[in-house]
Amino acid sequence: MSSEELPPRESMEFDVVIVGAGPSGLSAAIRLKELNAELNIVVVEKGSEVGAHILSGAVIDPVGLDKLVPDWRQDADCPLKTQVKTDKFFWMTGGSAIPLPAFIMPPLMNNHHCYIGSLGQLCRWLAGKAEALGVEIYPGFAATEVLYDEKGAVRGIATGDMGIAKDGSHKASFTRGMELCGKYTLFAEGARGSLTKQLVAKFSLDANSQPPKFGIGLKEVWQIDPAKHQKGLIQHSFGWPLDNSMGGGSFLYHYDDNLVAVGFVVHLNYQDPYLSPFDEFQRFKTHPAIRTLFEGGKRLAYGARAITEGGYQSVPRLSFAGGALIGCAAGAERGNNLFGRQHAATHRIMHALDARHIDKARGAADQRAARKAQARHRLVATLGDGARAIGKPLAALE
Ligand SMILES: Cc1cc2nc3c(=O)[nH]c(=O)nc-3n(C[C@H](O)[C@H](O)[C@H](O)COP(=O)(O)OP(=O)(O)OC[C@H]3O[C@@H](n4cnc5c(N)ncnc54)[C@H](O)[C@@H]3O)c2cc1C
């Protein structure tokens, strides 16, 4: 059956369509509902359930969560239970781990106010909050196509057809995708989203920015011997097994009941074509200072995914007719150092959340409030543009 012969897709109308139920998509949905409970908001998530594709296991700066769900610490269901107690940083050589004193680290690397937990679980919890506010969330549906109106503005997305065999033929179970149309569509696909890439090309969003940069992040969750567990300890390292020509490093977080999230990030600009980030990660775990931690433990989960590392200069224009890019889809992890990661999720949340406040502050006589809001946003490399991009169209929805 050619595409012309396919039956038409059914269509549903919303105020806001959000692609991706990661931290930024869900936070945007919650915040929009808080701002205007009448808004019809739908979130599509390609993972089989919310959180299924979220890997980070994670030191989370609660600055965004404090704004979004101020009483989260009192919520017994919130999965962030472990506060960072000890924060260590090492330079690794093949045989030793040399501790670096905290005072030489920039404030960005101070994690003491942060929490350790599973970002996937946090997303599931956020999804519950969003649904309680009336947001419709559809896991198991990938947005595969951007829909445009006759003027070329984004008018929503289409989910993929289902029931297609490997050879492209249609199985008996073939079902057409749905058109989800919105006055405004937010793309929160995370790093290197497929629709995001199309939008960047179509609207030349990167005309005035540098090429994006990416890393690969590999992560495992272990249950370790309780005698070795130090709840609240986080440690990062650089150096071995990478040489000086390569960027990246490790993270290791002790949290909850004898869990350790261990991972390795390799910047994807390495020159050696034979380098295998996965094998470097495995080698890292054999270091004399690391190996014993995992002896007698059990690996519970593992995965890998892209991580944005472009920095401010790589942030594309974030808005276009009918929509905007938010979160890591917007491309600006503060990737010049490994620690940018832990701020990314909440900053992406802020990116969506604060848009309205900035907009309000700009319009208000109180320029001091505006300056304060702007100053807050300077902490978040991407937000200046994002606020302009998202604030006005969202205000128009109300
Ligand atoms: C190994 C690793 C460790 C990290 N550690 C930390 C850390 O310690 N602290 C921290 O704050 N951050 C950490 N990060 C970064 C953090 O994961 C991201 O900044 C954050 O997840 C970005 O949120 P997001 O909502 O923008 O995108 P994502 O979390 O990537 O969410 C995007 C969602 O959209 C869905 N999606 C994508 N495309 C589509 C589509 N076309 N249709 C439907 N659904 C779609 C995906 O399945 C996913 O659920 C880490 C990342 C990695 C890879």
Coordinates of C-alpha atoms and ligand atoms in Angstrom, one line a residue:
M1 CA 0.0 0.0 0.0
S2 CA 1.6 3.3 -1.0
S3 CA 1.4 6.3 1.4
E4 CA -1.3 7.9 -0.9
E5 CA -3.5 4.8 -0.4
L6 CA -3.3 4.8 3.4
P7 CA -6.5 5.5 5.3
P8 CA -6.6 9.1 6.7
R9 CA -5.3 9.6 10.2
E10 CA -7.7 10.5 13.0
S11 CA -7.0 13.8 14.6
M12 CA -7.3 15.3 18.1
E13 CA -7.1 19.0 19.0
F14 CA -5.2 20.3 22.1
D15 CA -3.9 23.6 23.3
V16 CA -0.4 22.3 23.8
V17 CA 1.2 19.2 22.4
I18 CA 4.4 18.1 24.2
V19 CA 6.8 15.5 22.6
G20 CA 8.7 13.6 25.3
A21 CA 7.9 12.8 28.9
G22 CA 11.3 13.5 30.3
P23 CA 11.9 16.0 33.0
S24 CA 11.5 19.0 30.8
G25 CA 8.3 17.8 28.9
L26 CA 6.6 16.8 32.2
S27 CA 7.7 20.0 34.0
A28 CA 6.4 22.1 31.2
A29 CA 3.1 20.3 31.3
I30 CA 2.7 20.7 35.0
R31 CA 3.7 24.4 35.0
L32 CA 1.3 25.2 32.1
K33 CA -1.5 23.5 34.0
E34 CA -0.7 25.5 37.1
L35 CA -0.7 28.7 35.1
N36 CA -4.0 27.9 33.4
A37 CA -6.0 24.8 34.5
E38 CA -8.2 25.1 31.4
L39 CA -5.4 24.3 29.0
N40 CA -5.7 21.0 27.1
I41 CA -2.3 19.4 27.2
V42 CA -1.1 16.1 25.8
V43 CA 2.3 14.5 26.2
V44 CA 3.5 11.7 23.9
E45 CA 6.3 9.4 25.1
K46 CA 7.9 6.8 22.9
G47 CA 9.0 4.7 25.8
S48 CA 6.7 1.9 26.8
E49 CA 6.1 3.8 30.1
V50 CA 7.2 7.1 31.4
G51 CA 10.8 6.9 32.5
A52 CA 11.6 3.8 30.4
H53 CA 14.1 5.8 28.3
I54 CA 15.5 7.9 31.1
L55 CA 18.9 6.7 32.0
S56 CA 20.4 9.3 34.4
G57 CA 21.0 8.2 37.9
A58 CA 21.4 11.2 39.0
V59 CA 22.6 13.9 41.2
I60 CA 19.7 16.4 41.0
D61 CA 19.8 20.0 41.9
P62 CA 16.4 20.6 43.4
V63 CA 16.3 24.2 42.3
G64 CA 13.7 23.5 39.6
L65 CA 11.7 21.0 41.6
D66 CA 11.4 23.6 44.5
K67 CA 9.6 25.9 42.1
L68 CA 7.5 23.2 40.5
V69 CA 6.4 21.2 43.5
P70 CA 7.5 23.2 46.5
D71 CA 6.3 20.5 49.0
W72 CA 8.1 17.6 47.3
R73 CA 10.2 16.9 50.4
Q74 CA 7.1 16.1 52.4
D75 CA 5.7 13.8 49.6
A76 CA 6.4 10.3 50.7
D77 CA 6.1 9.1 47.1
C78 CA 8.8 11.4 45.8
P79 CA 11.7 9.2 44.9
L80 CA 14.4 11.7 45.9
K81 CA 15.4 10.4 49.3
T82 CA 19.1 10.7 49.6
Q83 CA 20.8 14.1 50.1
V84 CA 24.4 14.5 49.1
K85 CA 26.6 14.3 52.1
T86 CA 30.1 13.9 50.8
D87 CA 31.4 15.2 47.4
K88 CA 34.7 13.9 46.2
F89 CA 36.7 14.5 43.0
F90 CA 39.7 12.5 41.8
W91 CA 42.3 12.6 39.2
M92 CA 42.9 9.0 38.2
T93 CA 46.1 7.5 37.0
G94 CA 46.5 3.8 36.2
G95 CA 47.4 2.9 39.8
S96 CA 46.1 5.7 42.0
A97 CA 43.2 8.0 42.6
I98 CA 44.5 11.5 43.6
P99 CA 41.9 13.5 45.5
L100 CA 41.4 17.1 44.5
P101 CA 40.5 19.5 47.3
A102 CA 37.0 21.1 47.2
F103 CA 38.3 24.6 47.5
I104 CA 39.9 24.5 44.0
M105 CA 36.5 23.6 42.4
P106 CA 34.2 26.3 41.1
P107 CA 30.9 26.7 42.9
L108 CA 29.2 24.9 40.0
M109 CA 30.8 21.7 41.3
N110 CA 29.4 22.1 44.7
N111 CA 26.7 19.4 45.0
H112 CA 25.9 19.6 48.7
H113 CA 22.4 21.0 48.2
C114 CA 21.6 18.2 45.7
Y115 CA 19.8 14.9 45.9
I116 CA 20.7 11.5 44.5
G117 CA 18.0 9.3 42.9
S118 CA 16.7 7.8 39.8
L119 CA 15.6 10.4 37.2
G120 CA 13.4 7.7 35.6
Q121 CA 11.5 7.3 38.9
L122 CA 11.4 11.0 39.3
C123 CA 9.7 11.3 35.8
R124 CA 7.1 8.7 36.8
W125 CA 6.3 10.7 39.9
L126 CA 6.1 13.9 37.9
A127 CA 3.8 12.1 35.4
G128 CA 1.5 11.3 38.3
K129 CA 1.5 14.9 39.3
A130 CA 0.8 16.0 35.7
E131 CA -2.0 13.5 35.3
A132 CA -3.6 14.6 38.5
L133 CA -3.7 18.1 37.0
G134 CA -5.5 16.8 33.9
V135 CA -2.6 16.4 31.5
E136 CA -3.1 13.5 29.1
I137 CA 0.0 11.3 28.8
Y138 CA 0.4 8.7 26.1
P139 CA 3.4 6.4 26.7
G140 CA 4.2 3.9 23.9
F141 CA 3.6 6.5 21.1
A142 CA 6.5 8.0 19.2
A143 CA 6.0 11.3 17.5
T144 CA 7.4 10.5 14.0
E145 CA 6.3 13.4 11.9
V146 CA 5.9 17.2 12.4
L147 CA 2.7 18.6 10.9
Y148 CA 2.7 22.0 9.3
D149 CA -0.2 24.3 8.3
E150 CA -0.5 26.0 5.0
K151 CA 1.7 28.9 6.1
G152 CA 4.5 26.5 7.2
A153 CA 3.9 26.9 11.0
V154 CA 4.0 23.8 13.1
R155 CA 0.5 22.6 13.9
G156 CA 1.3 19.4 15.8
I157 CA 2.7 16.0 15.4
A158 CA 1.7 12.6 14.1
T159 CA 2.4 9.4 15.9
G160 CA 3.8 6.5 13.9
D161 CA 1.8 3.8 12.2
M162 CA 1.8 0.5 14.1
G163 CA 1.8 -3.0 12.8
I164 CA 4.5 -2.7 10.1
A165 CA 6.6 -5.8 9.4
K166 CA 10.4 -5.7 9.1
D167 CA 10.1 -5.7 5.3
G168 CA 7.8 -2.7 5.4
S169 CA 4.6 -4.6 4.6
H170 CA 1.5 -4.1 6.7
K171 CA 0.6 -6.8 9.2
A172 CA -3.0 -7.6 10.1
S173 CA -2.5 -5.5 13.2
F174 CA -1.6 -2.4 11.1
T175 CA -3.0 0.8 12.6
R176 CA -2.6 4.3 11.3
G177 CA -1.0 6.8 13.7
M178 CA -2.9 9.7 15.2
E179 CA -2.6 13.4 14.4
L180 CA -2.2 15.4 17.6
C181 CA -2.7 19.1 16.8
G182 CA -2.0 22.0 19.1
K183 CA -1.9 25.7 19.1
Y184 CA 1.6 25.3 20.3
T185 CA 3.9 22.3 20.2
L186 CA 6.9 21.9 22.6
F187 CA 9.6 19.4 21.6
A188 CA 11.2 17.9 24.7
E189 CA 12.9 15.0 22.9
G190 CA 16.2 15.1 24.8
A191 CA 19.6 15.0 23.1
R192 CA 19.6 14.5 19.3
G193 CA 15.8 14.2 19.0
S194 CA 14.8 13.0 15.5
L195 CA 12.0 15.7 15.0
T196 CA 14.2 18.3 16.6
K197 CA 16.9 17.7 14.0
Q198 CA 14.2 18.2 11.3
L199 CA 13.0 21.4 12.8
V200 CA 16.5 22.8 13.2
A201 CA 17.1 22.1 9.5
K202 CA 13.7 23.4 8.3
F203 CA 13.7 26.6 10.2
S204 CA 17.5 27.1 10.0
L205 CA 17.5 27.3 13.8
D206 CA 21.3 26.8 13.9
A207 CA 22.1 29.6 11.5
N208 CA 23.8 31.7 14.2
S209 CA 25.1 28.9 16.4
Q210 CA 28.1 26.6 16.4
P211 CA 27.6 22.9 15.6
P212 CA 26.3 20.9 18.5
K213 CA 28.6 18.6 20.5
F214 CA 27.7 15.4 22.1
G215 CA 29.0 12.8 24.5
I216 CA 28.0 9.3 25.2
G217 CA 27.0 8.5 28.8
L218 CA 27.0 4.9 30.0
K219 CA 25.5 4.0 33.3
E220 CA 25.0 0.9 35.5
V221 CA 23.0 0.6 38.8
W222 CA 24.5 -1.8 41.3
Q223 CA 23.3 -3.2 44.6
I224 CA 26.5 -3.5 46.7
D225 CA 27.6 -5.0 50.0
P226 CA 25.9 -2.9 52.7
A227 CA 29.3 -2.7 54.5
K228 CA 30.7 -0.7 51.6
H229 CA 27.8 1.5 51.0
Q230 CA 28.2 5.2 52.1
K231 CA 24.8 6.7 51.5
G232 CA 25.1 10.3 50.2
L233 CA 28.6 9.9 48.9
I234 CA 29.2 11.1 45.3
Q235 CA 32.5 11.0 43.5
H236 CA 33.6 12.2 40.1
S237 CA 36.9 11.6 38.3
F238 CA 38.8 12.5 35.2
G239 CA 42.0 11.0 33.7
W240 CA 42.6 7.3 33.5
P241 CA 41.5 5.3 31.5
L242 CA 41.2 8.2 29.1
D243 CA 44.4 9.9 28.0
N244 CA 45.0 13.6 27.8
S245 CA 43.6 13.9 24.3
M246 CA 40.1 12.7 25.3
G247 CA 37.4 14.4 27.4
G248 CA 35.2 12.7 29.8
G249 CA 35.2 11.0 33.2
S250 CA 33.3 9.0 35.7
F251 CA 30.6 9.4 38.2
L252 CA 29.7 7.2 41.2
Y253 CA 26.7 7.9 43.5
H254 CA 25.7 6.0 46.6
Y255 CA 22.0 6.3 47.3
D256 CA 18.9 4.7 48.8
D257 CA 19.2 1.1 50.0
N258 CA 22.8 0.0 49.1
L259 CA 22.4 1.3 45.5
V260 CA 25.3 2.8 43.5
A261 CA 24.9 4.5 40.2
V262 CA 28.2 4.3 38.4
G263 CA 28.8 5.7 34.9
F264 CA 31.2 7.1 32.4
V265 CA 30.9 9.9 29.9
V266 CA 33.1 10.1 26.9
H267 CA 33.1 13.2 24.7
L268 CA 32.4 12.2 21.1
N269 CA 35.3 14.2 19.6
Y270 CA 37.9 11.5 20.3
Q271 CA 40.4 10.9 17.5
D272 CA 41.1 7.2 18.0
P273 CA 38.7 5.3 15.8
Y274 CA 39.4 2.1 17.9
L275 CA 38.3 3.6 21.2
S276 CA 35.3 1.9 22.6
P277 CA 33.6 4.1 25.3
F278 CA 31.8 0.9 26.7
D279 CA 35.2 -0.9 27.1
E280 CA 36.8 2.2 28.7
F281 CA 33.9 2.3 31.2
Q282 CA 34.5 -1.4 32.0
R283 CA 38.2 -0.7 32.4
F284 CA 37.4 2.1 34.8
K285 CA 35.6 -0.3 37.1
T286 CA 38.8 -2.4 37.3
H287 CA 40.8 0.5 38.9
P288 CA 42.3 -0.6 42.3
A289 CA 40.4 2.3 44.0
I290 CA 37.1 1.3 42.4
R291 CA 37.1 -2.5 41.9
T292 CA 36.6 -3.6 45.5
L293 CA 33.3 -1.6 45.7
F294 CA 31.6 -3.9 43.3
E295 CA 33.0 -7.2 44.6
G296 CA 30.1 -9.2 45.9
G297 CA 27.6 -6.8 44.4
K298 CA 25.0 -7.3 41.7
R299 CA 24.4 -5.2 38.6
L300 CA 20.7 -4.4 38.4
A301 CA 20.4 -2.3 35.3
Y302 CA 22.5 -0.6 32.6
G303 CA 22.2 1.6 29.6
A304 CA 23.7 4.2 27.4
R305 CA 22.6 7.4 25.7
A306 CA 23.7 10.6 24.1
I307 CA 24.3 13.6 26.2
T308 CA 24.5 17.2 25.0
E309 CA 27.8 19.0 25.5
G310 CA 27.6 22.0 23.2
G311 CA 27.6 24.9 25.6
Y312 CA 26.0 28.2 25.0
Q313 CA 27.6 28.7 21.6
S314 CA 25.9 25.7 20.3
V315 CA 22.4 26.6 21.3
P316 CA 20.2 27.0 18.3
R317 CA 17.3 29.5 18.1
L318 CA 14.7 27.8 20.2
S319 CA 11.4 29.1 18.8
F320 CA 9.7 28.8 15.4
A321 CA 6.2 29.4 14.2
G322 CA 3.9 27.2 16.3
G323 CA 6.4 25.7 18.7
A324 CA 9.7 25.6 20.6
L325 CA 12.5 23.3 21.6
I326 CA 12.9 22.8 25.4
G327 CA 15.2 20.8 27.6
C328 CA 18.1 18.9 26.2
A329 CA 16.5 19.1 22.8
A330 CA 17.5 22.7 23.0
G331 CA 21.0 21.5 23.0
A332 CA 22.8 23.3 25.7
E333 CA 24.2 21.1 28.4
R334 CA 27.0 23.0 30.2
G335 CA 29.3 20.3 28.8
N336 CA 32.6 22.0 29.2
N337 CA 32.9 20.1 32.4
L338 CA 31.4 16.9 33.6
F339 CA 29.4 18.5 36.3
G340 CA 27.2 20.4 34.0
R341 CA 25.2 17.2 33.8
Q342 CA 23.7 17.4 37.2
H343 CA 22.3 20.8 36.6
A344 CA 21.0 20.1 33.2
A345 CA 17.7 18.4 34.1
T346 CA 16.5 21.0 36.5
H347 CA 17.8 23.8 34.4
R348 CA 15.8 22.5 31.5
I349 CA 12.8 22.4 33.8
M350 CA 13.5 26.0 34.7
H351 CA 13.8 26.8 31.1
A352 CA 10.2 25.8 30.6
L353 CA 8.9 27.0 33.9
D354 CA 10.3 30.4 34.2
A355 CA 9.4 31.5 30.7
R356 CA 6.1 33.0 31.8
H357 CA 7.6 34.8 34.8
I358 CA 10.3 36.4 32.7
D359 CA 7.7 37.5 30.2
K360 CA 5.5 39.0 32.9
A361 CA 8.5 40.7 34.5
R362 CA 9.4 42.2 31.2
G363 CA 6.0 43.7 30.7
A364 CA 5.7 44.9 34.2
A365 CA 6.7 48.3 35.5
D366 CA 8.9 46.5 38.1
Q367 CA 12.1 46.4 36.1
R368 CA 13.9 45.3 39.2
A369 CA 11.9 42.1 39.2
A370 CA 12.8 41.7 35.5
R371 CA 16.5 42.1 36.3
K372 CA 16.3 39.6 39.1
A373 CA 14.6 37.1 36.8
Q374 CA 17.2 37.7 34.1
A375 CA 20.0 37.3 36.5
R376 CA 18.7 34.0 37.6
H377 CA 18.5 32.9 34.1
R378 CA 22.1 33.9 33.4
L379 CA 23.0 30.9 35.5
V380 CA 21.4 28.8 32.9
A381 CA 23.1 29.2 29.7
T382 CA 20.2 28.5 27.4
L383 CA 17.5 30.4 29.1
G384 CA 17.8 33.9 27.7
D385 CA 16.7 32.8 24.3
G386 CA 14.4 30.1 25.6
A387 CA 12.5 32.6 27.8
R388 CA 11.8 34.8 24.8
A389 CA 11.0 31.9 22.7
I390 CA 8.5 30.3 24.9
G391 CA 7.1 33.1 27.1
K392 CA 5.2 35.0 24.5
P393 CA 3.5 32.2 22.7
L394 CA 2.5 30.6 25.9
A395 CA 1.2 33.9 27.3
A396 CA -0.9 34.1 24.1
L397 CA -2.5 30.8 25.0
E398 CA -4.2 32.0 28.1
Ligands
LIG1 C1 24.7 8.8 31.7 C2 24.0 10.1 32.0 C3 24.1 10.6 33.3 C4 23.5 11.8 33.6 N1 23.6 12.2 34.9 C5 22.9 13.3 35.2 C6 22.9 13.7 36.6 O1 23.5 13.1 37.5 N2 22.1 14.8 36.9 C7 21.4 15.5 36.0 O2 20.7 16.5 36.3 N3 21.4 15.1 34.7 C8 22.1 14.1 34.3 N4 22.1 13.7 33.0 C9 21.4 14.5 32.0 C10 19.9 14.4 32.1 O3 19.6 13.0 31.9 C11 19.3 15.2 31.1 O4 19.7 16.6 31.2 C12 17.8 15.2 31.2 O5 17.3 13.9 31.2 C13 17.2 16.0 30.0 O6 15.8 16.0 30.2 P1 14.9 16.2 28.9 O7 13.5 16.1 29.4 O8 15.2 17.4 28.1 O9 15.2 15.0 27.9 P2 15.2 13.4 28.2 O10 15.4 13.1 29.7 O11 16.2 12.8 27.3 O12 13.7 13.0 27.9 C14 13.3 13.0 26.6 C15 12.1 12.0 26.5 O13 11.4 12.2 25.3 C16 11.2 10.9 24.7 N5 11.2 11.1 23.3 C17 12.2 11.4 22.5 N6 11.8 11.6 21.2 C18 10.5 11.3 21.2 C19 9.5 11.3 20.2 N7 9.9 11.5 18.9 N8 8.3 10.9 20.5 C20 7.9 10.6 21.8 N9 8.8 10.6 22.8 C21 10.1 11.0 22.5 C22 12.3 10.0 25.3 O14 11.9 8.6 25.2 C23 12.4 10.6 26.7 O15 11.6 9.9 27.6 C24 22.8 12.5 32.6 C25 22.6 12.0 31.3 C26 23.3 10.8 31.0 C27 23.1 10.2 29.6

